[in-house]
Tab-separated table of C-alpha atoms and ligand atoms in Angstrom:
chain	number	residue	atom	x	y	z
A	1	MET	CA	-24.096	37.807	59.828
A	2	GLU	CA	-25.526	38.943	56.423
A	3	MET	CA	-24.019	35.796	54.920
A	4	ILE	CA	-25.959	33.402	57.373
A	5	ILE	CA	-28.826	34.939	56.909
A	6	SER	CA	-28.794	34.810	53.306
A	7	VAL	CA	-27.705	31.228	53.612
A	8	VAL	CA	-30.597	30.432	55.982
A	9	ILE	CA	-33.137	32.165	53.404
A	10	PHE	CA	-31.502	30.301	50.247
A	11	ILE	CA	-32.011	26.951	51.765
A	12	ALA	CA	-35.695	27.742	53.073
A	13	GLY	CA	-36.599	28.820	49.263
A	14	VAL	CA	-35.112	25.281	47.962
A	15	ALA	CA	-36.853	23.495	50.757
A	16	LEU	CA	-40.357	25.097	49.672
A	17	ALA	CA	-39.398	24.830	46.154
A	18	ILE	CA	-38.708	21.203	46.557
A	19	GLN	CA	-42.127	20.655	48.482
A	20	ALA	CA	-44.163	22.724	45.625
A	21	PHE	CA	-42.254	19.938	43.088
A	22	ILE	CA	-43.662	16.949	45.171
A	23	GLY	CA	-47.005	18.694	45.387
A	24	LEU	CA	-47.113	19.094	41.347
A	25	SER	CA	-45.783	15.610	40.840
A	26	PHE	CA	-48.833	14.453	43.024
A	27	PHE	CA	-50.881	16.197	40.959
A	28	ILE	CA	-49.472	15.282	37.478
A	29	SER	CA	-49.303	11.608	39.177
A	30	SER	CA	-53.358	11.664	40.009
A	31	VAL	CA	-54.293	13.232	36.996
A	32	TRP	CA	-52.052	10.584	34.867
A	33	GLU	CA	-53.913	7.900	37.003
A	34	LYS	CA	-57.119	8.889	36.525
A	35	GLU	CA	-57.989	9.497	40.197
A	36	ARG	CA	-60.263	12.611	39.628
A	37	ARG	CA	-61.093	12.977	43.543
A	38	ALA	CA	-57.466	12.512	44.170
A	39	ALA	CA	-56.617	15.202	41.362
A	40	PHE	CA	-58.814	17.887	42.682
A	41	PHE	CA	-57.344	17.837	46.349
A	42	ALA	CA	-53.714	17.269	44.948
A	43	GLY	CA	-54.380	20.402	43.054
A	44	LEU	CA	-55.631	22.400	45.989
A	45	GLN	CA	-52.517	21.068	48.003
A	46	PHE	CA	-50.147	21.955	45.053
A	47	ALA	CA	-51.910	25.538	44.778
A	48	GLY	CA	-51.185	25.911	48.761
A	49	MET	CA	-48.031	25.125	48.310
A	50	LEU	CA	-46.960	27.564	45.249
A	51	ALA	CA	-48.808	30.358	47.049
A	52	VAL	CA	-46.537	29.660	50.144
A	53	LEU	CA	-43.248	29.727	47.863
A	54	LEU	CA	-44.512	32.630	45.973
A	55	VAL	CA	-45.075	34.852	49.113
A	56	PHE	CA	-41.861	33.815	50.661
A	57	LEU	CA	-40.086	35.089	47.460
A	58	TRP	CA	-41.710	38.223	47.725
A	59	LEU	CA	-40.961	38.603	51.267
A	60	ALA	CA	-37.272	37.493	50.408
A	61	ARG	CA	-37.310	40.231	48.034
A	62	ALA	CA	-38.817	43.090	49.979
A	63	GLY	CA	-36.084	41.935	52.839
A	64	PHE	CA	-38.559	41.082	55.285
A	65	PHE	CA	-36.497	38.189	56.479
A	66	ARG	CA	-33.299	40.193	57.339
A	67	THR	CA	-35.779	42.185	60.159
A	68	ALA	CA	-36.192	40.392	63.535
A	69	ALA	CA	-39.655	39.723	63.055
A	70	GLY	CA	-39.045	37.954	59.488
A	71	PHE	CA	-35.943	36.093	60.825
A	72	GLY	CA	-37.825	34.787	64.004
A	73	LEU	CA	-40.544	33.721	61.506
A	74	LEU	CA	-37.998	31.872	59.228
A	75	ILE	CA	-36.610	30.335	62.144
A	76	ALA	CA	-40.095	29.102	63.849
A	77	GLY	CA	-40.466	27.548	60.048
A	78	TYR	CA	-37.130	25.826	60.245
A	79	VAL	CA	-38.208	24.276	63.570
A	80	VAL	CA	-41.585	22.958	62.318
A	81	ALA	CA	-39.971	21.706	59.141
A	82	VAL	CA	-37.329	19.666	61.348
A	83	VAL	CA	-39.672	18.593	64.034
A	84	ALA	CA	-42.134	17.461	61.207
A	85	ALA	CA	-39.134	15.619	59.434
A	86	ILE	CA	-38.209	13.838	62.648
A	87	LEU	CA	-41.586	12.567	63.419
A	88	LEU	CA	-42.213	11.312	59.835
A	89	VAL	CA	-38.636	10.244	58.671
A	90	ARG	CA	-36.831	8.803	61.499
A	91	ARG	CA	-36.889	5.208	61.597
A	92	THR	CA	-39.170	3.962	64.560
A	93	LYS	CA	-39.210	0.684	66.111
A	94	PRO	CA	-39.021	-2.532	63.809
A	95	ASN	CA	-41.742	-5.121	63.510
A	96	PRO	CA	-39.394	-8.010	64.706
A	97	SER	CA	-42.149	-10.642	63.736
A	98	ALA	CA	-41.913	-9.381	60.254
A	99	LEU	CA	-38.106	-9.982	60.316
A	100	ARG	CA	-38.638	-13.518	60.796
A	101	GLY	CA	-40.690	-14.172	58.041
A	102	THR	CA	-43.845	-16.449	58.565
A	103	GLU	CA	-41.597	-18.015	61.784
A	104	GLY	CA	-42.466	-14.723	63.326
A	105	LEU	CA	-46.777	-15.585	63.006
A	106	ILE	CA	-46.187	-19.064	64.012
A	107	ARG	CA	-48.144	-19.197	67.637
A	108	GLY	CA	-48.846	-23.261	67.976
A	109	GLU	CA	-49.131	-26.378	66.086
A	110	VAL	CA	-49.287	-25.818	62.326
A	111	ASN	CA	-50.721	-28.686	59.949
A	112	ARG	CA	-49.727	-28.750	56.489
A	113	PHE	CA	-52.747	-27.979	54.279
A	114	ASP	CA	-54.086	-30.650	51.899
A	115	GLU	CA	-55.031	-29.266	48.290
A	116	ARG	CA	-57.567	-31.454	48.162
A	117	GLU	CA	-59.573	-29.212	50.664
A	118	GLN	CA	-58.629	-26.206	48.773
A	119	VAL	CA	-62.129	-24.366	47.214
A	120	PHE	CA	-60.792	-24.577	43.916
A	121	ALA	CA	-59.783	-28.207	44.132
A	122	ARG	CA	-63.218	-29.192	45.501
A	123	ASN	CA	-65.260	-27.087	42.896
A	124	ARG	CA	-63.176	-27.695	39.929
A	125	THR	CA	-61.327	-30.534	39.897
A	126	ILE	CA	-63.893	-33.186	41.405
A	127	ARG	CA	-66.415	-34.399	39.328
A	128	PRO	CA	-69.721	-35.553	40.682
A	129	GLY	CA	-70.078	-39.424	40.277
A	130	SER	CA	-66.437	-40.214	39.956
A	131	LYS	CA	-64.421	-42.165	42.399
A	132	GLU	CA	-62.548	-38.887	43.903
A	133	TYR	CA	-65.969	-37.497	44.440
A	134	GLU	CA	-67.097	-40.366	46.389
A	135	ILE	CA	-63.588	-40.762	48.387
A	136	PHE	CA	-63.186	-37.058	49.494
A	137	TYR	CA	-66.989	-36.182	50.348
A	138	ARG	CA	-66.970	-39.571	52.851
A	139	GLU	CA	-63.939	-38.213	54.420
A	140	HIS	CA	-65.163	-34.499	54.334
A	141	PRO	CA	-68.749	-34.408	54.604
A	142	GLN	CA	-68.870	-31.054	55.965
A	143	TYR	CA	-68.211	-29.540	52.604
A	144	GLU	CA	-70.706	-31.772	50.525
A	145	ALA	CA	-74.040	-29.826	50.882
A	146	TYR	CA	-72.354	-26.512	50.435
A	147	ASP	CA	-70.353	-27.329	47.059
A	148	LYS	CA	-73.386	-29.021	45.629
A	149	GLN	CA	-75.457	-25.947	46.024
A	150	ARG	CA	-72.414	-24.219	44.392
A	151	ARG	CA	-71.884	-26.251	41.447
A	152	LYS	CA	-75.843	-25.529	40.798
A	153	LYS	CA	-74.921	-21.961	40.341
A	154	GLY	CA	-72.622	-22.554	37.756
A	155	GLY	CA	-69.343	-24.015	39.390
A	156	PRO	CA	-65.964	-21.709	39.820
A	157	LEU	CA	-66.803	-18.795	38.177
A	158	GLY	CA	-70.279	-19.141	37.478
A	159	SER	CA	-70.998	-17.482	34.410
A	160	ILE	CA	-67.619	-15.990	33.513
A	161	GLY	CA	-67.922	-12.199	32.758
A	162	ALA	CA	-71.597	-11.949	34.044
A	163	ILE	CA	-70.900	-8.514	35.815
A	164	ASP	CA	-70.363	-7.162	32.456
A	165	GLY	CA	-73.268	-8.780	30.740
A	166	LYS	CA	-74.742	-12.259	30.097
A	167	LYS	CA	-72.408	-13.346	27.494
A	168	GLY	CA	-69.197	-11.573	29.129
A	169	GLY	CA	-68.126	-10.001	25.956
A	170	PRO	CA	-64.513	-9.555	24.044
A	171	ASN	CA	-62.761	-9.530	27.983
A	172	VAL	CA	-63.798	-13.135	28.375
A	173	GLU	CA	-62.538	-14.129	25.070
A	174	ALA	CA	-59.397	-12.555	26.040
A	175	THR	CA	-58.953	-14.227	29.581
A	176	LEU	CA	-59.884	-17.754	27.836
A	177	ALA	CA	-57.247	-16.862	25.238
A	178	CYS	CA	-54.419	-16.857	27.858
A	179	ASN	CA	-56.040	-19.612	30.089
A	180	PHE	CA	-55.033	-22.307	27.851
A	181	VAL	CA	-51.032	-21.294	28.507
A	182	PRO	CA	-50.873	-22.405	32.154
A	183	GLN	CA	-53.178	-25.372	31.244
A	184	ALA	CA	-50.682	-26.395	28.491
A	185	PHE	CA	-47.515	-25.756	30.836
A	186	SER	CA	-49.155	-28.198	33.608
A	187	THR	CA	-48.261	-31.481	32.127
A	188	PRO	CA	-45.876	-33.893	33.741
A	189	ASP	CA	-43.188	-33.340	31.489
A	190	LYS	CA	-43.533	-29.276	31.869
A	191	VAL	CA	-43.615	-29.338	35.876
A	192	LYS	CA	-41.307	-31.544	36.469
A	193	PRO	CA	-38.612	-31.374	33.688
A	194	LYS	CA	-35.790	-33.483	32.520
A	195	PRO	CA	-32.628	-32.281	31.131
A	196	ILE	CA	-32.852	-31.100	27.592
A	197	PHE	CA	-30.202	-32.949	25.605
A	198	ASN	CA	-27.492	-30.821	24.135
A	199	PRO	CA	-26.528	-32.061	20.739
A	200	MET	CA	-23.237	-30.153	20.964
A	201	TYR	CA	-22.058	-33.434	23.419
A	202	GLN	CA	-23.588	-35.587	21.439
A	203	SER	CA	-21.182	-35.007	18.466
A	204	LYS	CA	-18.146	-35.463	20.884
A	205	GLY	CA	-19.549	-38.847	22.306
A	206	GLU	CA	-20.444	-37.544	25.470
A	207	GLU	CA	-24.365	-38.045	25.453
A	208	SER	CA	-24.225	-40.519	28.514
A	209	GLU	CA	-22.265	-38.284	30.517
A	210	LEU	CA	-24.611	-35.317	30.036
A	211	LYS	CA	-27.532	-37.433	31.430
A	212	VAL	CA	-25.782	-37.701	34.778
A	213	ARG	CA	-23.917	-34.287	34.649
A	214	ARG	CA	-24.471	-31.682	37.188
A	215	TYR	CA	-23.108	-28.415	37.179
A	216	ASP	CA	-20.906	-27.774	40.369
A	217	LEU	CA	-22.000	-24.366	41.164
A	218	SER	CA	-21.241	-22.481	44.472
A	219	PRO	CA	-24.596	-21.504	45.999
A	220	GLU	CA	-23.713	-17.712	45.600
A	221	GLU	CA	-23.031	-18.278	41.650
A	222	ALA	CA	-26.411	-20.553	41.344
A	223	THR	CA	-27.963	-17.937	43.108
A	224	GLN	CA	-26.863	-15.178	40.855
A	225	ARG	CA	-27.529	-17.295	37.881
A	226	VAL	CA	-31.059	-18.332	38.318
A	227	LYS	CA	-32.035	-14.830	39.768
A	228	GLY	CA	-30.835	-13.191	36.501
A	229	PHE	CA	-32.629	-15.837	34.365
A	230	THR	CA	-36.090	-15.299	36.183
A	231	LEU	CA	-35.835	-11.730	35.752
A	232	SER	CA	-34.494	-12.041	32.102
A	233	VAL	CA	-37.409	-14.333	31.376
A	234	GLY	CA	-40.188	-11.824	32.469
A	235	ALA	CA	-40.328	-11.820	36.188
A	236	ASP	CA	-40.262	-8.227	38.264
A	237	LEU	CA	-39.000	-9.410	41.473
A	238	VAL	CA	-37.431	-12.910	42.783
A	239	GLY	CA	-36.225	-13.860	45.919
A	240	ILE	CA	-35.456	-17.318	47.649
A	241	THR	CA	-36.105	-19.213	50.549
A	242	GLU	CA	-35.284	-22.214	52.094
A	243	ILE	CA	-38.852	-24.165	52.179
A	244	ASN	CA	-40.155	-24.388	55.099
A	245	PRO	CA	-42.131	-27.877	54.919
A	246	LEU	CA	-45.214	-26.497	56.567
A	247	TRP	CA	-46.250	-24.175	53.554
A	248	VAL	CA	-45.708	-27.386	51.280
A	249	TYR	CA	-49.613	-28.927	50.559
A	250	SER	CA	-49.767	-32.547	51.899
A	251	HIS	CA	-51.366	-33.786	49.271
A	252	LYS	CA	-52.194	-32.930	45.495
A	253	GLY	CA	-55.880	-31.812	45.047
A	254	GLU	CA	-55.899	-30.021	41.756
A	255	ILE	CA	-55.778	-32.057	38.726
A	256	PHE	CA	-55.396	-30.853	35.117
A	257	ASN	CA	-54.775	-32.697	31.940
A	258	GLU	CA	-56.863	-35.416	33.233
A	259	ASN	CA	-53.721	-36.496	34.994
A	260	TRP	CA	-55.492	-38.343	37.787
A	261	GLU	CA	-53.013	-40.533	39.559
A	262	ASP	CA	-51.481	-37.513	41.233
A	263	TRP	CA	-54.708	-36.599	42.926
A	264	GLY	CA	-54.297	-37.608	46.510
A	265	LYS	CA	-50.537	-37.960	45.665
A	266	GLU	CA	-48.400	-37.252	49.219
A	267	ILE	CA	-46.078	-34.207	48.424
A	268	VAL	CA	-42.500	-34.220	49.245
A	269	PRO	CA	-41.146	-30.622	50.377
A	270	ASP	CA	-38.180	-29.942	48.407
A	271	LYS	CA	-34.858	-27.599	49.831
A	272	TYR	CA	-35.382	-24.368	48.160
A	273	ALA	CA	-37.792	-22.088	46.324
A	274	ILE	CA	-37.205	-19.686	44.087
A	275	VAL	CA	-40.270	-17.094	44.316
A	276	PHE	CA	-41.307	-14.392	41.491
A	277	ALA	CA	-43.775	-11.719	41.008
A	278	GLU	CA	-45.112	-10.197	38.165
A	279	GLU	CA	-46.656	-6.706	38.308
A	280	MET	CA	-50.584	-6.338	37.410
A	281	ASP	CA	-51.169	-3.655	35.333
A	282	PHE	CA	-52.603	-0.356	37.264
A	283	ARG	CA	-54.876	0.397	34.679
A	284	MET	CA	-56.743	-3.107	34.394
A	285	VAL	CA	-56.522	-3.598	38.245
A	286	GLY	CA	-58.318	-0.085	38.512
A	287	ALA	CA	-61.446	-1.463	36.669
A	288	ALA	CA	-62.011	-4.255	39.344
A	289	PRO	CA	-64.106	-5.964	39.903
A	290	HIS	CA	-65.227	-5.971	36.250
A	291	THR	CA	-63.599	-7.909	33.229
A	292	PRO	CA	-60.398	-5.885	32.286
A	293	THR	CA	-59.102	-7.382	35.812
A	294	VAL	CA	-59.853	-11.250	35.352
A	295	PHE	CA	-57.982	-10.904	31.899
A	296	GLU	CA	-55.065	-9.217	33.687
A	297	SER	CA	-54.971	-11.976	36.435
A	298	MET	CA	-55.204	-14.461	33.848
A	299	ARG	CA	-52.500	-12.718	31.622
A	300	ASN	CA	-50.123	-12.701	34.741
A	301	TYR	CA	-51.018	-16.404	35.578
A	302	SER	CA	-50.113	-17.134	31.892
A	303	LYS	CA	-46.888	-15.161	32.088
A	304	GLY	CA	-45.926	-17.018	35.412
A	305	ALA	CA	-46.631	-20.668	33.647
A	306	PHE	CA	-44.321	-19.332	30.927
A	307	ILE	CA	-41.564	-18.174	33.678
A	308	ALA	CA	-41.896	-21.077	35.862
A	309	THR	CA	-41.523	-23.662	33.469
A	310	GLN	CA	-38.632	-22.221	31.870
A	311	LEU	CA	-36.676	-21.609	35.011
A	312	ALA	CA	-37.316	-25.498	36.100
A	313	SER	CA	-35.987	-26.225	32.519
A	314	PHE	CA	-33.073	-24.247	33.288
A	315	ILE	CA	-32.250	-25.860	36.759
A	316	ALA	CA	-33.295	-29.568	35.200
A	317	ASN	CA	-30.452	-28.650	32.663
A	318	LEU	CA	-28.240	-28.012	35.042
A	319	GLY	CA	-28.768	-31.338	36.687
A	320	TYR	CA	-31.087	-30.954	39.299
A	321	ARG	CA	-34.283	-31.421	40.479
A	322	ALA	CA	-36.860	-28.667	39.584
A	323	THR	CA	-40.544	-28.473	40.300
A	324	ALA	CA	-42.713	-25.430	38.601
A	325	ASN	CA	-45.127	-23.973	40.430
A	326	HIS	CA	-48.065	-22.037	38.495
A	327	LEU	CA	-51.905	-21.516	38.341
A	328	ARG	CA	-52.452	-25.248	36.738
A	329	HIS	CA	-49.631	-27.093	39.208
A	330	TYR	CA	-49.065	-25.999	42.840
A	331	GLU	CA	-47.383	-28.122	45.206
A	332	ALA	CA	-46.951	-25.321	48.113
A	333	LEU	CA	-48.620	-22.121	49.203
A	334	MET	CA	-47.227	-19.282	47.420
A	335	VAL	CA	-47.482	-16.163	49.601
A	336	PRO	CA	-45.861	-17.988	52.877
A	337	LEU	CA	-42.924	-18.830	50.433
A	338	ALA	CA	-42.718	-15.204	49.023
A	339	VAL	CA	-42.750	-13.712	52.626
A	340	ASP	CA	-39.682	-16.015	53.346
A	341	ALA	CA	-37.797	-15.145	50.144
A	342	GLY	CA	-38.289	-11.426	51.029
A	343	LEU	CA	-40.738	-10.369	48.380
A	344	GLY	CA	-42.955	-8.596	51.030
A	345	GLU	CA	-45.216	-9.143	54.142
A	346	LEU	CA	-48.796	-10.510	54.444
A	347	GLY	CA	-51.563	-8.097	54.199
A	348	ARG	CA	-54.805	-8.267	55.734
A	349	LEU	CA	-56.500	-8.994	52.402
A	350	GLY	CA	-54.455	-12.067	52.624
A	351	TYR	CA	-52.388	-11.222	49.494
A	352	LEU	CA	-48.677	-10.668	49.708
A	353	ILE	CA	-47.991	-6.735	49.890
A	354	THR	CA	-44.734	-5.798	48.228
A	355	LYS	CA	-42.818	-2.463	48.683
A	356	GLU	CA	-42.395	-2.467	44.740
A	357	PHE	CA	-46.214	-2.751	43.837
A	358	GLY	CA	-48.223	-3.470	46.750
A	359	PRO	CA	-50.696	-6.521	46.549
A	360	ARG	CA	-50.740	-5.868	42.406
A	361	VAL	CA	-48.643	-9.134	41.816
A	362	ARG	CA	-49.020	-12.674	40.811
A	363	LEU	CA	-46.771	-15.186	42.153
A	364	GLY	CA	-44.917	-18.341	41.228
A	365	ALA	CA	-42.302	-20.625	42.109
A	366	VAL	CA	-39.721	-22.926	41.366
A	367	THR	CA	-38.670	-25.427	44.181
A	368	THR	CA	-35.517	-27.364	43.859
A	369	ASP	CA	-32.788	-29.151	45.323
A	370	LEU	CA	-30.128	-26.788	43.624
A	371	PRO	CA	-27.954	-25.260	46.788
A	372	LEU	CA	-28.758	-21.536	46.755
A	373	VAL	CA	-28.399	-18.451	49.441
A	374	PRO	CA	-31.890	-17.802	50.869
A	375	ASP	CA	-32.765	-13.948	51.050
A	376	LYS	CA	-33.962	-12.424	54.259
A	377	PRO	CA	-37.748	-11.720	55.538
A	378	VAL	CA	-38.604	-7.381	55.259
A	379	ASP	CA	-40.247	-5.545	57.361
A	380	ILE	CA	-42.203	-2.610	55.159
A	381	GLY	CA	-44.625	-1.513	57.791
A	382	VAL	CA	-47.543	-3.647	56.310
A	383	GLY	CA	-47.991	-5.339	59.699
A	384	HIS	CA	-48.993	-1.887	61.196
A	385	PHE	CA	-50.459	-0.357	58.555
A	386	CYS	CA	-52.862	-2.810	57.828
A	387	LYS	CA	-53.835	-2.541	61.841
A	388	ILE	CA	-54.498	1.226	60.847
A	389	CYS	CA	-56.041	1.285	57.342
A	390	LYS	CA	-58.635	-1.647	56.933
A	391	LYS	CA	-59.968	-0.462	53.595
A	392	CYS	CA	-59.834	-3.682	52.174
A	393	ALA	CA	-61.996	-4.828	54.412
A	394	THR	CA	-64.356	-1.804	54.576
A	395	CYS	CA	-64.765	-2.499	50.747
A	396	CYS	CA	-65.309	-5.959	50.246
A	397	PRO	CA	-68.711	-6.632	49.034
A	398	SER	CA	-68.841	-10.287	50.308
A	399	LYS	CA	-67.314	-9.244	54.154
A	400	SER	CA	-64.719	-11.855	53.379
A	401	ILE	CA	-61.911	-9.748	55.125
A	402	PRO	CA	-61.872	-9.425	58.729
A	403	LEU	CA	-62.169	-5.812	60.292
A	404	GLY	CA	-61.123	-6.722	63.313
A	405	GLU	CA	-57.577	-8.075	64.714
A	406	GLN	CA	-55.404	-11.174	63.875
A	407	GLU	CA	-56.272	-14.347	65.048
A	408	VAL	CA	-54.458	-17.612	65.355
A	409	VAL	CA	-55.570	-19.897	62.853
A	410	ASN	CA	-53.779	-23.296	62.257
A	411	GLY	CA	-51.496	-22.260	64.656
A	412	THR	CA	-50.377	-19.031	62.674
A	413	LEU	CA	-51.521	-15.479	63.759
A	414	ARG	CA	-52.826	-13.476	60.678
A	415	TRP	CA	-55.971	-12.158	59.613
A	416	LYS	CA	-58.040	-14.755	58.122
A	417	LEU	CA	-59.854	-14.530	54.698
A	418	ASN	CA	-62.726	-16.185	54.205
A	419	GLU	CA	-61.984	-18.058	50.931
A	420	GLU	CA	-65.728	-19.750	50.981
A	421	THR	CA	-67.693	-16.378	50.767
A	422	CYS	CA	-64.934	-14.660	48.739
A	423	PHE	CA	-65.123	-17.371	46.032
A	424	ASP	CA	-69.150	-17.638	46.009
A	425	TYR	CA	-68.886	-13.861	45.298
A	426	TRP	CA	-66.770	-14.538	42.280
A	427	GLY	CA	-69.207	-17.034	41.323
A	428	LYS	CA	-71.734	-14.301	41.385
A	429	ILE	CA	-70.029	-11.736	39.074
A	430	GLY	CA	-68.104	-14.155	37.224
A	431	THR	CA	-64.566	-12.454	37.773
A	432	ASP	CA	-62.137	-12.892	40.420
A	433	CYS	CA	-63.295	-9.428	41.917
A	434	ASN	CA	-59.811	-7.966	43.243
A	435	ILE	CA	-61.789	-5.004	44.245
A	436	CYS	CA	-59.273	-5.649	47.963
A	437	MET	CA	-56.284	-4.972	45.549
A	438	ARG	CA	-57.665	-2.244	43.854
A	439	VAL	CA	-58.527	-0.274	46.879
A	440	CYS	CA	-55.300	-1.040	48.814
A	441	PRO	CA	-53.183	1.994	49.499
A	442	TYR	CA	-50.042	0.109	48.596
A	443	SER	CA	-51.742	-0.625	45.077
A	444	HIS	CA	-51.117	3.043	43.632
A	445	ALA	CA	-49.068	3.468	40.317
A	446	ARG	CA	-45.375	3.537	41.357
A	447	THR	CA	-45.110	7.289	40.571
A	448	LEU	CA	-42.633	9.453	42.743
A	449	PRO	CA	-44.896	10.757	45.332
A	450	HIS	CA	-46.188	7.039	45.943
A	451	LYS	CA	-42.646	5.654	45.713
A	452	LEU	CA	-41.860	8.676	48.520
A	453	ILE	CA	-45.197	7.354	50.516
A	454	VAL	CA	-44.347	3.822	50.383
A	455	GLU	CA	-40.750	4.555	51.695
A	456	LEU	CA	-42.193	6.543	54.664
A	457	ILE	CA	-44.655	4.056	55.630
A	458	ALA	CA	-41.846	1.208	55.454
A	459	ARG	CA	-39.857	3.389	58.358
A	460	ASN	CA	-42.212	5.162	60.396
A	461	ALA	CA	-45.130	4.690	62.423
A	462	ASN	CA	-46.564	8.258	62.521
A	463	ALA	CA	-46.268	8.282	58.522
A	464	ARG	CA	-48.340	5.176	58.604
A	465	ARG	CA	-51.220	7.231	60.847
A	466	ILE	CA	-50.748	10.057	58.471
A	467	PHE	CA	-51.121	8.312	55.361
A	468	SER	CA	-53.796	6.028	56.233
A	469	PHE	CA	-55.676	8.954	56.641
A	470	MET	CA	-54.883	10.833	53.683
A	471	ASP	CA	-55.617	8.005	51.569
A	472	ASP	CA	-59.063	8.255	52.795
A	473	ILE	CA	-59.132	11.985	51.830
A	474	PHE	CA	-57.425	11.554	48.588
A	475	TYR	CA	-59.076	8.809	47.315
A	476	GLY	CA	-62.314	8.184	49.512
A	477	ARG	CA	-63.177	5.543	52.075
A	478	LYS	CA	-64.676	3.609	49.242
A	479	PRO	CA	-62.876	4.321	46.065
A	480	LYS	CA	-65.052	3.852	42.654
A	481	PRO	CA	-63.408	1.795	40.062
A	482	ARG	CA	-61.414	3.770	37.506
A	483	PRO	CA	-61.617	3.669	33.789
A	484	ALA	CA	-60.113	0.772	31.753
A	485	PRO	CA	-57.868	1.090	28.866
A	486	GLU	CA	-60.008	1.616	25.865
A	487	TRP	CA	-59.404	-1.903	24.016
A	488	THR	CA	-61.015	-3.311	27.202
A	489	LYS	CA	-64.183	-1.153	27.666
A	490	PHE	CA	-66.901	-3.442	28.602
A	491	LYS	CA	-70.075	-1.211	28.246
B	501	SF4	S1	-61.614	-10.493	45.991
B	501	SF4	FE1	-63.548	-9.324	46.454
B	501	SF4	S2	-64.392	-10.683	47.343
B	501	SF4	FE2	-62.574	-11.532	47.605
B	501	SF4	S3	-61.536	-10.831	49.558
B	501	SF4	FE3	-61.123	-9.447	47.799
B	501	SF4	S4	-62.966	-7.868	47.674
B	501	SF4	FE4	-63.598	-9.566	49.148
B	502	SF4	S1	-56.086	-1.955	52.214
B	502	SF4	FE1	-55.095	-1.607	54.096
B	502	SF4	S2	-55.616	-3.001	55.862
B	502	SF4	FE2	-56.262	-3.817	53.599
B	502	SF4	S3	-54.247	-5.193	53.001
B	502	SF4	FE3	-54.167	-2.774	51.901
B	502	SF4	S4	-53.162	-1.739	53.753
B	502	SF4	FE4	-53.674	-3.663	54.638
C-alpha cells in the first residue's frame, strides 16, 4: 500500500510540474509576442500553478497525503483531472462536411466566377475610355457608378500608406520594391513556361527528342518530386488537389504587362493543382492595419511569384503543361483549391485557416496535367470554432465580415465577405488592412502553448468553447496592434 501511495503522489507531482511548465511557457511566449495583456494574465496563471505545486510539495513532504484526508483529496484531484482531460482532449464528432472539402459546402448550382467582375480587375485593370471599359460596363452597368466614384478617391489602394502619413514613408517604398517581382514574373513566357533546353542533350544530338520528351513518372514519384521542389524553393506548406472546375475563373480579367489579348479569354480548367502557402511574419502582421503589414503581404506575394514560376518551369521541363498562379496572374480561386488540397479550412474572415499558421499565410499554385496523387481535405475544427468566436467580424472596421450564420451564396454555404466595402476601406487607409488576420486566435505565434491549443481545438468541441472565451480574456475582444519590428517603425 505504501508503495502505491508513493506512486500516486509522484504522478500527481509530475502532472502539476508539467502544468506549471506549460503555464511558464505561455507566460514566456506572451512576453516574446509583446502581448502585454496576455503576459499579465499568463503571469497570474503561472503564479497560481506554481503556488499549487509548491503547496503540494510541502504537503507531500509533511506526509499529509499519507493520511486518510490527504489521500482522499489526492484521489479527488485525480478525478477532476481525468474528467477535465476527457472533456477537453477526447476527439469529438468530426465535421463530415469539412472532410469533403469544398464539396461539403455546395448546396446548389455554382456558376464559375468571371475574373473581369472581380473588384481588382474592375478597378485596377480597366482604363476609362478604353474598349474594355466600354464592353465591361455595357454588360455590367450595376458596377459603373460605384467604380467611378471609387476611382475618384484614388483607386485600389487610394493613397498608398495613407494611414501612416500622407507620403507613406519607407515602408511604402519597401512594399513597392517587392511589387515589381510578381509584375516581372507575369509575362506569358513566365506563367506558362516552355521546357528550358538542356545543352547536355544538344551535344549528344538529341535536341529534337528533348523538345517532345516527357518524363514517365508514376503519380507517386511525381508528387514526391513536385512537393519536395515546392518546399525547397521556399513554400512552408504544400498540397495537391484534382481541380474542381467550379473554382477556375471562367474568363481572364486582370491584365498586366499590357497583355490585353488575354482580357476576356475563356479559361480551360486543367487537371491538378499544386497549392502552396507561405507563412506571413507574426510581428509584421501584428502591426496591422499599418504599413508593415502591407509590406509583409507584398513580400510574400513576391515570394509566391518566385515559387510558382519556378515550379511551373520545373513541370514544363518534365514535359507537362503548367500554369503559375500568383499575385499578377491567377486563373483560379486560391482558397477553395487550398481547402481541397488539404491545407486548411475556410474561415469566417474569408481566408484559408491553416493548422500551422492560421490565416497568416499567402497562397499560390501551379495547375498542370502532370498526373499526381491528391491530398485529402482536413477537419481542424474551424467551422465550429468560427461559429463561436466571431472576433474578426467584431473587429472589422468596415463591417465587411458577417456576424451571423453562414448563408448560401452562388450555391455554396459560407460566410460571405463584402469585398466591396473591404476594398473601399483599403482605399481609405492605403494598406491591405489585415486586422481580421491579426486578431484571429489561429494567428498567434506558433509557440508551444499555442500549438497545444490548436491541437485541442482541432479535436474537441469543448476546447473550442473554452479557448475562444480565454482568447478574449487574455488578448481582449478587440486586440490592439502590436509593436512592429524596429526597422519598419512608421511613426
Ligand atoms: S481586411 Fe480589414 S476591412 Fe477587410 S475584412 Fe479584414 S478587417 Fe475587414
Ligand atoms: S477570428 Fe474567429 S471567427 Fe474569425 S476567422 Fe478567426 S477563428 Fe474564425
